[in-house]
Short mmCIF file of C-alpha atoms in Angstrom, two decimals:
data_model
loop_
_atom_site.label_atom_id
_atom_site.label_comp_id
_atom_site.label_asym_id
_atom_site.label_seq_id
_atom_site.Cartn_x
_atom_site.Cartn_y
_atom_site.Cartn_z
CA UNK Z 1 70.80 88.06 130.18
CA UNK Z 2 71.39 90.26 133.19
CA UNK Z 3 72.66 89.01 136.53
CA UNK Z 4 70.65 90.64 139.30
CA UNK Z 5 72.28 93.90 140.31
CA UNK Z 6 74.53 93.90 137.26
CA UNK Z 7 73.92 94.61 133.60
CA UNK Z 8 73.00 92.68 130.46
CA UNK Z 9 75.79 92.63 127.86
CA UNK Z 10 74.60 92.53 124.25
CA UNK Z 11 76.82 92.31 121.17
CA UNK Z 12 77.84 95.36 119.16
CA UNK Z 13 75.92 94.17 116.11
CA UNK Z 14 72.67 94.38 118.04
CA UNK Z 15 73.40 97.95 119.03
CA UNK Z 16 74.16 99.04 115.51
CA UNK Z 17 71.18 97.33 113.91
CA UNK Z 18 68.37 98.57 116.11
CA UNK Z 19 67.48 101.52 118.27
CA UNK Z 20 67.01 101.93 121.99
CA UNK Z 21 64.12 101.87 124.36
CA UNK Z 22 63.44 102.80 127.83
CA UNK Z 23 62.60 102.59 131.33
CA UNK Z 24 60.88 101.86 134.43
CA UNK Z 25 58.40 100.95 137.04
CA UNK Z 26 55.91 103.70 137.81
CA UNK Z 27 57.15 106.15 140.40
CA UNK Z 28 55.50 109.12 142.05
CA UNK Z 29 56.11 112.43 140.32
CA UNK Z 30 58.27 114.65 142.46
CA UNK Z 31 60.08 117.88 141.75
CA UNK Z 32 63.86 117.86 141.66
CA UNK Z 33 65.32 119.19 144.87
CA UNK Z 34 67.14 122.51 144.89
CA UNK Z 35 70.46 121.65 146.46
CA UNK Z 36 73.85 123.16 145.70
CA UNK Z 37 77.30 122.19 146.88
CA UNK Z 38 79.00 125.52 146.27
CA UNK Z 39 77.92 129.06 145.41
CA UNK Z 40 77.33 129.87 141.74
CA UNK Z 41 77.71 133.33 140.26
CA UNK Z 42 77.64 132.53 136.55
CA UNK Z 43 74.05 133.59 135.81
CA UNK Z 44 72.05 131.53 133.32
CA UNK Z 45 74.14 129.32 131.03
CA UNK Z 46 73.75 126.63 128.37
CA UNK Z 47 76.77 124.55 127.35
CA UNK Z 48 76.35 122.31 124.29
CA UNK Z 49 79.42 120.14 124.62
CA UNK Z 50 81.59 119.11 121.68
CA UNK Z 51 81.37 115.32 122.02
CA UNK Z 52 81.64 114.08 118.45
CA UNK Z 53 78.71 112.22 116.86
CA UNK Z 54 76.32 112.39 119.78
CA UNK Z 55 75.00 114.88 122.23
CA UNK Z 56 75.47 116.21 125.77
CA UNK Z 57 74.57 119.59 127.25
CA UNK Z 58 74.50 121.32 130.61
CA UNK Z 59 71.98 124.00 131.60
CA UNK Z 60 72.65 126.09 134.72
CA UNK Z 61 70.33 128.66 136.30
CA UNK Z 62 71.49 131.68 138.36
CA UNK Z 63 70.71 129.79 141.59
CA UNK Z 64 73.17 127.10 140.52
CA UNK Z 65 70.41 124.59 139.72
CA UNK Z 66 71.77 122.35 136.95
CA UNK Z 67 70.38 119.97 134.34
CA UNK Z 68 72.56 117.52 132.38
CA UNK Z 69 70.87 116.33 129.20
CA UNK Z 70 72.36 113.27 127.49
CA UNK Z 71 75.78 111.62 127.73
CA UNK Z 72 77.35 110.39 124.51
CA UNK Z 73 79.59 107.32 124.23
CA UNK Z 74 81.60 106.54 121.07
CA UNK Z 75 81.20 102.77 121.55
CA UNK Z 76 79.27 100.34 123.75
CA UNK Z 77 82.07 99.20 126.05
CA UNK Z 78 83.60 102.49 127.16
CA UNK Z 79 83.10 105.26 129.71
CA UNK Z 80 85.22 107.69 127.73
CA UNK Z 81 82.33 110.01 126.92
CA UNK Z 82 81.02 110.09 130.48
CA UNK Z 83 84.44 110.89 131.89
CA UNK Z 84 84.88 113.76 129.45
CA UNK Z 85 81.44 115.16 130.31
CA UNK Z 86 82.07 114.83 134.06
CA UNK Z 87 85.32 116.75 133.68
CA UNK Z 88 83.55 119.56 131.81
CA UNK Z 89 80.74 119.72 134.37
CA UNK Z 90 83.18 119.87 137.27
CA UNK Z 91 85.13 122.65 135.58
CA UNK Z 92 81.98 124.71 134.94
CA UNK Z 93 80.22 124.20 138.27
CA UNK Z 94 83.25 123.81 140.51
CA UNK Z 95 81.85 120.53 141.87
CA UNK Z 96 80.32 117.22 140.73
CA UNK Z 97 76.76 117.68 141.98
CA UNK Z 98 74.01 117.96 139.34
CA UNK Z 99 70.37 118.46 140.26
CA UNK Z 100 68.78 116.68 137.30
CA UNK Z 101 70.06 114.21 134.72
CA UNK Z 102 67.90 113.54 131.65
CA UNK Z 103 68.65 111.04 128.90
CA UNK Z 104 66.50 112.29 126.01
CA UNK Z 105 66.12 108.76 124.64
CA UNK Z 106 67.82 105.38 124.68
CA UNK Z 107 70.43 105.43 121.96
CA UNK Z 108 74.12 104.94 122.61
CA UNK Z 109 75.06 108.46 121.50
CA UNK Z 110 72.70 110.00 124.07
CA UNK Z 111 72.62 107.47 126.92
CA UNK Z 112 75.71 105.28 126.83
CA UNK Z 113 75.66 101.54 127.56
CA UNK Z 114 74.68 100.39 131.06
CA UNK Z 115 77.45 98.36 132.61
CA UNK Z 116 80.17 100.38 130.90
CA UNK Z 117 79.53 104.05 130.19
CA UNK Z 118 77.18 106.98 129.84
CA UNK Z 119 74.76 107.72 132.66
CA UNK Z 120 75.54 104.34 134.22
CA UNK Z 121 79.20 105.27 134.57
CA UNK Z 122 78.42 108.73 135.95
CA UNK Z 123 76.10 107.25 138.58
CA UNK Z 124 77.76 103.95 139.53
CA UNK Z 125 81.34 105.21 139.49
CA UNK Z 126 80.38 108.42 141.29
CA UNK Z 127 81.72 110.74 138.61
CA UNK Z 128 78.68 112.95 139.18
CA UNK Z 129 76.07 112.97 141.92
CA UNK Z 130 72.45 113.47 140.82
CA UNK Z 131 69.42 114.39 142.90
CA UNK Z 132 67.02 113.12 140.24
CA UNK Z 133 67.06 111.29 136.91
CA UNK Z 134 64.11 112.23 134.70
CA UNK Z 135 63.58 109.40 132.25
CA UNK Z 136 61.09 108.22 129.68
CA UNK Z 137 58.60 105.41 130.33
CA UNK Z 138 59.56 102.79 127.77
CA UNK Z 139 59.28 99.66 129.86
CA UNK Z 140 60.37 97.79 132.97
CA UNK Z 141 61.79 94.48 134.09
CA UNK Z 142 58.88 92.24 135.07
CA UNK Z 143 60.99 90.15 137.44
CA UNK Z 144 62.93 86.89 137.30
CA UNK Z 145 60.22 84.89 135.54
CA UNK Z 146 62.76 82.45 134.10
CA UNK Z 147 64.23 81.73 137.53
CA UNK Z 148 67.85 82.15 136.44
CA UNK Z 149 68.73 85.17 138.61
CA UNK Z 150 69.14 87.24 135.47
CA UNK Z 151 67.21 89.91 133.60
CA UNK Z 152 66.33 88.47 130.20
CA UNK Z 153 64.92 90.40 127.28
CA UNK Z 154 61.73 88.31 127.28
CA UNK Z 155 61.12 89.39 130.89
CA UNK Z 156 60.91 93.07 129.94
CA UNK Z 157 57.45 94.60 129.76
CA UNK Z 158 57.54 97.25 127.04
CA UNK Z 159 55.23 100.22 127.55
CA UNK Z 160 56.08 102.94 125.01
CA UNK Z 161 58.56 101.46 122.58
CA UNK Z 162 59.28 100.70 118.95
CA UNK Z 163 62.79 99.72 117.88
CA UNK Z 164 64.74 97.99 120.65
CA UNK Z 165 68.51 97.62 120.95
CA UNK Z 166 70.99 96.31 123.47
CA UNK Z 167 71.35 99.86 124.78
CA UNK Z 168 67.64 99.94 125.68
CA UNK Z 169 67.54 96.40 127.06
CA UNK Z 170 70.53 96.98 129.32
CA UNK Z 171 69.15 100.29 130.55
CA UNK Z 172 65.77 98.78 131.45
CA UNK Z 173 67.43 95.86 133.22
CA UNK Z 174 69.62 98.30 135.16
CA UNK Z 175 67.34 101.24 135.87
CA UNK Z 176 64.16 99.34 136.80
CA UNK Z 177 65.84 96.78 139.06
CA UNK Z 178 65.20 97.70 142.71
CA UNK Z 179 68.55 96.25 143.75
CA UNK Z 180 70.33 98.98 141.76
CA UNK Z 181 69.56 101.58 144.40
CA UNK Z 182 71.76 104.38 143.06
CA UNK Z 183 69.56 104.75 139.99
CA UNK Z 184 66.28 103.21 141.14
CA UNK Z 185 65.83 105.52 144.12
CA UNK Z 186 66.32 108.75 142.16
CA UNK Z 187 64.66 107.89 138.86
CA UNK Z 188 61.36 109.56 137.97
CA UNK Z 189 59.20 109.20 134.87
CA UNK Z 190 58.82 112.34 132.74
CA UNK Z 191 55.24 113.59 132.55
CA UNK Z 192 54.03 115.26 129.37
CA UNK Z 193 53.27 119.00 129.75
CA UNK Z 194 54.51 118.99 133.35
CA UNK Z 195 56.35 122.03 134.68
CA UNK Z 196 56.44 120.69 138.25
CA UNK Z 197 59.04 117.95 137.88
CA UNK Z 198 62.10 120.09 137.16
CA UNK Z 199 61.88 123.20 139.34
CA UNK Z 200 64.96 125.46 139.39
CA UNK Z 201 63.52 127.77 142.06
CA UNK Z 202 64.78 130.94 140.38
CA UNK Z 203 62.34 133.80 139.80
CA UNK Z 204 61.26 133.74 136.17
CA UNK Z 205 62.52 130.18 135.60
CA UNK Z 206 60.47 127.31 134.24
CA UNK Z 207 61.18 123.90 132.66
CA UNK Z 208 58.32 122.14 130.87
CA UNK Z 209 58.26 118.63 129.41
CA UNK Z 210 56.91 119.25 125.90
CA UNK Z 211 57.55 115.79 124.47
CA UNK Z 212 57.98 112.30 125.90
CA UNK Z 213 57.05 108.73 124.93
CA UNK Z 214 55.21 109.83 121.80
CA UNK Z 215 52.43 111.62 123.69
CA UNK Z 216 50.16 113.47 121.27
CA UNK Z 217 51.77 111.90 118.18
CA UNK Z 218 50.03 109.64 115.67
CA UNK Z 219 51.36 107.48 112.88
CA UNK Z 220 50.99 108.21 109.17
CA UNK Z 221 47.41 106.86 109.19
CA UNK Z 222 46.44 109.90 111.27
CA UNK Z 223 44.87 107.90 114.11
CA UNK Z 224 47.22 105.26 115.57
CA UNK Z 225 49.21 106.60 118.52
CA UNK Z 226 52.91 105.82 118.64
CA UNK Z 227 52.47 105.43 122.39
CA UNK Z 228 52.21 101.86 123.63
CA UNK Z 229 54.13 98.68 122.82
CA UNK Z 230 54.97 98.71 119.12
CA UNK Z 231 58.02 96.47 119.38
CA UNK Z 232 56.29 93.76 117.29
CA UNK Z 233 55.15 96.14 114.54
CA UNK Z 234 56.54 95.58 111.03
CA UNK Z 235 58.25 97.99 110.91
CA UNK Z 236 58.22 99.57 114.39
CA UNK Z 237 58.52 103.31 115.12
CA UNK Z 238 62.00 104.67 115.70
CA UNK Z 239 63.24 105.09 119.26
CA UNK Z 240 63.98 108.69 118.27
CA UNK Z 241 60.28 109.52 118.27
CA UNK Z 242 59.97 108.75 121.98
CA UNK Z 243 62.52 111.45 122.87
CA UNK Z 244 62.07 113.79 125.82
CA UNK Z 245 61.70 117.44 124.81
CA UNK Z 246 62.18 120.31 127.27
CA UNK Z 247 61.16 123.95 126.98
CA UNK Z 248 63.58 125.85 129.22
CA UNK Z 249 62.73 129.43 130.20
CA UNK Z 250 64.39 132.15 132.19
CA UNK Z 251 62.83 135.62 132.51
CA UNK Z 252 61.15 135.19 129.13
CA UNK Z 253 64.18 133.70 127.34
CA UNK Z 254 63.01 130.45 125.74
CA UNK Z 255 65.11 127.46 124.67
CA UNK Z 256 63.84 124.19 123.18
CA UNK Z 257 65.73 120.89 123.13
CA UNK Z 258 64.04 117.66 121.98
CA UNK Z 259 66.61 114.93 121.43
CA UNK Z 260 66.32 113.10 118.11
CA UNK Z 261 62.65 113.89 117.46
CA UNK Z 262 61.62 113.45 113.83
CA UNK Z 263 59.62 115.89 111.74
CA UNK Z 264 58.10 113.82 108.93
CA UNK Z 265 56.66 110.41 108.08
CA UNK Z 266 58.57 107.70 106.29
CA UNK Z 267 60.34 104.34 106.41
CA UNK Z 268 64.02 103.48 106.38
CA UNK Z 269 66.35 100.73 107.62
CA UNK Z 270 63.58 98.63 109.14
CA UNK Z 271 61.73 101.30 111.14
CA UNK Z 272 59.37 104.21 110.64
CA UNK Z 273 59.89 107.81 111.58
CA UNK Z 274 56.98 110.00 112.59
CA UNK Z 275 56.21 113.72 112.80
CA UNK Z 276 56.78 114.61 116.45
CA UNK Z 277 57.90 118.16 115.72
CA UNK Z 278 54.51 119.48 114.63
CA UNK Z 279 53.02 118.45 117.98
CA UNK Z 280 55.86 120.24 119.79
CA UNK Z 281 55.50 123.34 117.64
CA UNK Z 282 51.79 123.60 118.45
CA UNK Z 283 52.60 123.54 122.17
CA UNK Z 284 55.63 125.77 122.26
CA UNK Z 285 55.39 128.56 119.69
CA UNK Z 286 58.17 131.13 119.38
CA UNK Z 287 61.57 130.57 121.02
CA UNK Z 288 64.86 132.40 121.18
CA UNK Z 289 67.19 129.44 120.70
CA UNK Z 290 66.71 125.96 119.26
CA UNK Z 291 68.81 122.85 119.66
CA UNK Z 292 68.34 121.34 116.18
CA UNK Z 293 66.78 117.89 116.46
CA UNK Z 294 68.64 114.71 115.54
CA UNK Z 295 71.98 116.42 114.80
CA UNK Z 296 70.51 118.13 111.72
CA UNK Z 297 69.05 114.99 110.13
CA UNK Z 298 67.11 115.42 106.89
CA UNK Z 299 64.08 113.84 108.62
CA UNK Z 300 63.94 116.56 111.29
CA UNK Z 301 63.50 120.35 111.46
CA UNK Z 302 60.43 120.47 109.23
CA UNK Z 303 59.19 123.80 107.87
CA UNK Z 304 56.14 123.94 110.17
CA UNK Z 305 58.33 123.43 113.21
CA UNK Z 306 60.84 126.09 112.24
CA UNK Z 307 58.21 128.61 111.16
CA UNK Z 308 56.39 128.20 114.48
CA UNK Z 309 59.54 128.45 116.60
CA UNK Z 310 61.32 131.12 114.54
CA UNK Z 311 64.53 130.76 116.58
CA UNK Z 312 66.94 133.66 116.61
CA UNK Z 313 69.80 131.17 116.92
CA UNK Z 314 70.08 127.41 116.41
CA UNK Z 315 72.67 124.93 117.70
CA UNK Z 316 73.76 121.76 115.88
CA UNK Z 317 75.72 119.02 117.63
CA UNK Z 318 77.21 116.41 115.28
CA UNK Z 319 80.46 114.55 114.69
CA UNK Z 320 83.20 115.44 112.26
CA UNK Z 321 82.80 113.46 109.01
CA UNK Z 322 80.08 111.36 110.66
CA UNK Z 323 78.73 108.36 108.75
CA UNK Z 324 75.14 109.71 108.81
CA UNK Z 325 75.85 112.81 106.74
CA UNK Z 326 74.66 115.16 109.49
CA UNK Z 327 73.70 117.90 109.06
CA UNK Z 328 71.73 117.47 105.86
CA UNK Z 329 71.97 120.29 103.32
CA UNK Z 330 68.17 120.33 103.14
CA UNK Z 331 68.00 120.95 106.89
CA UNK Z 332 70.51 123.80 106.69
CA UNK Z 333 68.41 125.28 103.88
CA UNK Z 334 65.23 125.16 105.99
CA UNK Z 335 67.06 126.79 108.89
CA UNK Z 336 68.27 129.57 106.60
CA UNK Z 337 64.71 130.09 105.39
CA UNK Z 338 63.69 131.25 108.89
CA UNK Z 339 66.78 133.46 109.13
CA UNK Z 340 68.17 131.80 112.24
CA UNK Z 341 71.86 132.17 113.09
CA UNK Z 342 73.39 128.68 113.02
CA UNK Z 343 76.12 127.54 115.43
CA UNK Z 344 77.92 124.20 115.18
CA UNK Z 345 80.42 122.54 117.50
CA UNK Z 346 82.61 121.62 114.54
CA UNK Z 347 82.53 120.97 110.81
CA UNK Z 348 80.64 117.71 110.45
CA UNK Z 349 79.97 116.59 106.87
CA UNK Z 350 82.67 118.54 105.04
CA UNK Z 351 80.80 118.83 101.74
CA UNK Z 352 78.04 121.06 103.17
CA UNK Z 353 77.68 124.79 102.57
CA UNK Z 354 78.87 126.39 105.81
CA UNK Z 355 79.64 129.87 104.49
CA UNK Z 356 77.20 131.62 106.86
CA UNK Z 357 77.49 129.22 109.81
CA UNK Z 358 79.54 129.85 112.94
CA UNK Z 359 81.71 126.80 113.65
CA UNK Z 360 83.06 127.25 117.17
CA UNK Z 361 85.45 124.26 117.13
CA UNK Z 362 84.49 123.36 120.68
CA UNK Z 363 81.60 123.87 123.08
CA UNK Z 364 78.74 126.19 122.17
CA UNK Z 365 78.18 128.43 125.20
CA UNK Z 366 75.23 130.73 125.89
CA UNK Z 367 75.35 133.10 128.88
CA UNK Z 368 72.84 135.59 130.27
CA UNK Z 369 72.61 137.60 133.47
CA UNK Z 370 68.96 138.54 133.10
CA UNK Z 371 67.30 136.45 130.38
CA UNK Z 372 66.84 139.55 128.23
CA UNK Z 373 70.34 140.02 126.85
CA UNK Z 374 72.32 136.88 126.12
CA UNK Z 375 75.67 136.03 124.54
CA UNK Z 376 76.51 133.02 122.38
CA UNK Z 377 80.26 132.45 122.32
CA UNK Z 378 80.70 136.17 122.93
CA UNK Z 379 78.13 137.47 120.39
CA UNK Z 380 75.34 139.57 121.89
CA UNK Z 381 71.62 138.95 121.26
CA UNK Z 382 68.38 140.38 122.66
CA UNK Z 383 65.64 138.04 123.85
CA UNK Z 384 62.23 138.27 122.17
CA UNK Z 385 60.86 138.72 125.70
CA UNK Z 386 62.16 142.29 125.67
CA UNK Z 387 59.21 143.29 123.46
CA UNK Z 388 56.87 140.27 123.19
CA UNK Z 389 54.71 137.97 125.35
CA UNK Z 390 54.19 134.28 124.70
CA UNK Z 391 51.64 131.55 125.21
CA UNK Z 392 52.17 127.85 125.90
CA UNK Z 393 49.08 125.67 125.56
CA UNK Z 394 46.63 127.38 127.94
CA UNK Z 395 49.31 128.97 130.11
CA UNK Z 396 50.39 132.55 129.47
CA UNK Z 397 54.02 133.56 129.77
CA UNK Z 398 54.91 137.21 130.18
CA UNK Z 399 58.22 138.98 130.68
CA UNK Z 400 59.80 138.40 134.10
CA UNK Z 401 56.87 136.22 135.24
CA UNK Z 402 57.22 132.82 136.85
CA UNK Z 403 53.82 131.26 136.18
#
């Protein structure tokens, strides 16, 4: 149960057994404001932080407009991950103001646990100051129906959800409670295919929501949408398949990041996983750089997805000797098949074949002054935009054009 204005505390076993879910009361769609505390002269940058078995990354545009995606925590009752991320952000930007924060989905290693760490800690303890939180629409607290001045799990109205864990329950109780003004007043629901919610303001810059809440994705039967309340299904869809995916562009440079999205159909550990990647691939097409989904899981990075994206370089964020065996050797093989250059924060599962992979032993950093030439940890690459045009759904993207 959750005391009004505070957070629901659920046991560790609950967190480990089931996945997370989501968010909030409907709010008007508004673009993130372009505000900056100090001048920025670092050009366009992507920092995939070394955080262990989880994920967190910072994207900065030449104007200084910044997006923080995910905050990993190593356990439910700590703010250790959030503090480390805040320190990195402050060092990069020179201040603690971030325009947009986006938890890709509601698992501990991407969101943290409300009441202790992750985004909650960044917001409530003032470690970072956000203009906007772009979140997924998993559910909301329906009010104190039980009359005990607490947010109970049976008072949550699930909207787009499958597996549910304490991480998800706590987040919904926190983020959709009007009394928690620091989060409630800045939180917006991500809108599928929208490029008007996250607006950097730079010429040639665009951020498009290419996945959220299972939009456009059906189950293995080919007709049942994974959208909606599937929390009572036996088994329910994985929380991973409700991840937010963003296509980030600057002067034709294209980068895709989609949380823990799955790329095939199957069942495991009491839930189903579903092919979200094919939907994304059909929308996005070719990119320059890919953040590999789900830390390199065997259930992600399907051949259709990789052949459609054909990334020049791919980033994998996973923990050293993690219990999940990330990245899978089969995933590394599929990445090699499309001749992408693979970068990893560190050596994760030590029994994998890493002979042709760049292990940076720290943060993966991409920098570009113009979106045409870019450098990944000092190695130079040329954007596909130097010689090619692209299309996204029915919207055409050309070199140096802000559509």
